[in-house]
mmCIF file of C-alpha atoms in Angstrom:
data_model
loop_
_atom_site.group_PDB
_atom_site.id
_atom_site.type_symbol
_atom_site.label_atom_id
_atom_site.label_comp_id
_atom_site.label_asym_id
_atom_site.label_seq_id
_atom_site.Cartn_x
_atom_site.Cartn_y
_atom_site.Cartn_z
ATOM 1 C CA MET A 1 -6.312 1.279 9.127
ATOM 2 C CA VAL A 2 -4.771 4.200 11.255
ATOM 3 C CA GLY A 3 -6.889 7.354 11.853
ATOM 4 C CA ILE A 4 -4.952 10.410 11.021
ATOM 5 C CA ASP A 5 -5.736 13.712 13.356
ATOM 6 C CA THR A 6 -5.994 17.106 12.064
ATOM 7 C CA ASN A 7 -2.882 18.255 14.237
ATOM 8 C CA VAL A 8 -0.760 15.358 12.530
ATOM 9 C CA LEU A 9 -1.780 16.528 8.933
ATOM 10 C CA VAL A 10 -1.020 20.313 9.451
ATOM 11 C CA ARG A 11 2.557 19.569 11.035
ATOM 12 C CA TYR A 12 2.746 16.859 7.956
ATOM 13 C CA ILE A 13 1.978 19.241 5.477
ATOM 14 C CA THR A 14 3.251 22.621 6.469
ATOM 15 C CA GLN A 15 6.583 21.355 8.224
ATOM 16 C CA ASP A 16 6.601 24.575 10.435
ATOM 17 C CA ASP A 17 7.746 23.261 13.649
ATOM 18 C CA LEU A 18 10.990 21.105 13.499
ATOM 19 C CA ASP A 19 10.003 18.651 16.405
ATOM 20 C CA GLN A 20 6.346 18.456 15.711
ATOM 21 C CA SER A 21 6.762 17.997 12.129
ATOM 22 C CA SER A 22 9.401 15.095 12.301
ATOM 23 C CA ILE A 23 7.170 13.376 14.725
ATOM 24 C CA ALA A 24 4.056 13.785 12.488
ATOM 25 C CA SER A 25 6.302 12.820 9.174
ATOM 26 C CA GLU A 26 7.775 9.647 10.960
ATOM 27 C CA PHE A 27 4.121 8.496 12.447
ATOM 28 C CA ILE A 28 2.555 8.828 8.939
ATOM 29 C CA GLU A 29 5.648 7.263 6.842
ATOM 30 C CA LYS A 30 5.709 4.168 9.527
ATOM 31 C CA ASN A 31 1.894 3.657 9.961
ATOM 32 C CA CYS A 32 0.404 4.388 6.521
ATOM 33 C CA THR A 33 0.974 2.099 3.842
ATOM 34 C CA SER A 34 -0.993 0.202 1.030
ATOM 35 C CA ASP A 35 -1.506 -2.491 3.629
ATOM 36 C CA THR A 36 -2.617 -0.243 6.471
ATOM 37 C CA PRO A 37 -3.607 3.169 4.759
ATOM 38 C CA GLY A 38 -4.232 5.901 6.687
ATOM 39 C CA ILE A 39 -8.026 7.102 7.201
ATOM 40 C CA ILE A 40 -8.705 11.003 6.928
ATOM 41 C CA ASN A 41 -12.186 11.545 8.302
ATOM 42 C CA GLN A 42 -14.080 14.371 6.744
ATOM 43 C CA VAL A 43 -14.492 16.343 9.481
ATOM 44 C CA VAL A 44 -10.903 16.254 9.986
ATOM 45 C CA LEU A 45 -10.310 17.581 6.146
ATOM 46 C CA CYS A 46 -12.929 20.298 7.130
ATOM 47 C CA GLU A 47 -10.831 21.439 9.919
ATOM 48 C CA LEU A 48 -7.599 21.267 8.089
ATOM 49 C CA VAL A 49 -8.885 23.359 5.313
ATOM 50 C CA TRP A 50 -10.058 25.774 8.061
ATOM 51 C CA VAL A 51 -6.521 25.970 9.763
ATOM 52 C CA LEU A 52 -4.672 26.426 6.455
ATOM 53 C CA LYS A 53 -6.730 29.133 5.206
ATOM 54 C CA SER A 54 -6.985 30.974 8.517
ATOM 55 C CA ALA A 55 -3.078 30.484 9.593
ATOM 56 C CA TYR A 56 -1.180 29.854 6.502
#
């Protein structure tokens, strides 16, 4: 299992920074599969909601 950080999720979802978004997308697409799913902690989800609501 792979833990996914808030920053990675924000970049993956928003695609707002070309360099960082491509790195985040590549990381998720390479490392998160049905055999090795990505894990998103509840705190990370809360942070993600906060960032998206306040900045986007």
